[in-house]
Each structure stands twice: as structure tokens, then as C-alpha cells.
Coordinates of C-alpha atoms in Angstrom, one line a residue:
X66 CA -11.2 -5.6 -23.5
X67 CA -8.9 -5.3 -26.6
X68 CA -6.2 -7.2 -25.3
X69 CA -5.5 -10.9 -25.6
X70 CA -3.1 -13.5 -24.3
X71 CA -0.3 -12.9 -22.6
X72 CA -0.5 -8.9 -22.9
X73 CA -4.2 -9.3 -21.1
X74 CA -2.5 -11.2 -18.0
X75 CA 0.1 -8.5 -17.8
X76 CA -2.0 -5.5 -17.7
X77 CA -4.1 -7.8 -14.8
X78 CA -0.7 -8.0 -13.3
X79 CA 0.5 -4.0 -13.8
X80 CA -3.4 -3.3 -12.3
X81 CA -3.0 -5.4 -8.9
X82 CA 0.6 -4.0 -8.5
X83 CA -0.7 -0.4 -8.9
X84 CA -3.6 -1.3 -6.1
X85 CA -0.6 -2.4 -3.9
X86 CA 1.5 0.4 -4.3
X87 CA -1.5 2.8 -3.7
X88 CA -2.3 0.6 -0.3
X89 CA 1.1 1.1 0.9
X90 CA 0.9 4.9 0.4
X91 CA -2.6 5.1 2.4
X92 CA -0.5 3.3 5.0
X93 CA 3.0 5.2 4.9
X94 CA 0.6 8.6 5.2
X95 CA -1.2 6.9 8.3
X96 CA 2.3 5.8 9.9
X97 CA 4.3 8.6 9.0
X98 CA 1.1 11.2 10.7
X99 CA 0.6 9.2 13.6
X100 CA 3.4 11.1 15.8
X101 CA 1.8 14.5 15.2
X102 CA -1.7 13.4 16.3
X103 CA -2.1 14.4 19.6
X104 CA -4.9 11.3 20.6
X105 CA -2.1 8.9 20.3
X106 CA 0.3 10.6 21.9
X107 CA 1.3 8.0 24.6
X108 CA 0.7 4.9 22.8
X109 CA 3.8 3.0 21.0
X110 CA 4.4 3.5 17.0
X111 CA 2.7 1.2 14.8
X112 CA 4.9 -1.5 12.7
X113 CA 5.3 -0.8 9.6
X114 CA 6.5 -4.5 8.5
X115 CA 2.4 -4.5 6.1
X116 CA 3.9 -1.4 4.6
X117 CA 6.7 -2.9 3.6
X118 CA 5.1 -5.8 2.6
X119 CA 2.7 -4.5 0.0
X120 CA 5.8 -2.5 -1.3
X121 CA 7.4 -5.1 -2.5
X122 CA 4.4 -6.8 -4.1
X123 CA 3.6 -3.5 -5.6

């Protein structure tokens, strides 16, 4: 609340990139588990192209 201007809109910015980077590490833990849960044991890896995607805005 103490912040004005520009510095306000890059603490805004510095906040959404933090939410994206803590996305992509829900997802990277979900991906990178999936091959030692045994209920999806047959079924085909998932893409991780949203992963890398909220990397990068991160």
C-alpha cells in the first residue's frame, strides 16, 4: 500500500511471476510422480509443454 508509480506496477508484476513459478512447481511435482503411481501405470505420460509454459512467464 506504501508504494506508488512505477515501483507499485513492479511489485504487481514480481507477485504474478512468483504465482507462476509456484504453478509450474505444483505441476513439475505432479509430472515428475506420475511414473511411480501405480493407478496410472499403463496410460501414456502427460505433456509437459503448460509446465514449460508458465516457466517462462514466471
Amino acid at each position: 500500500m506504501a508504494l506508488k508509480g512505477s515501483s507499485k506496477t513492479v511489485a504487481d508484476f514480481k507477485l504474478v511471476g512468483y504465482v507462476f513459478m509456484l504453478i509450474a512447481a505444483w505441476f513439475i511435482c505432479g509430472i515428475a510422480s506420475q511414473p511411480f503411481l501405480k493407478a496410472f501405470e499403463g496410460q501414456a505420460l502427460a505433456n509437459p509443454m503448460h509446465v514449460m509454459v508458465f516457466l517462462v512467464l514466471g
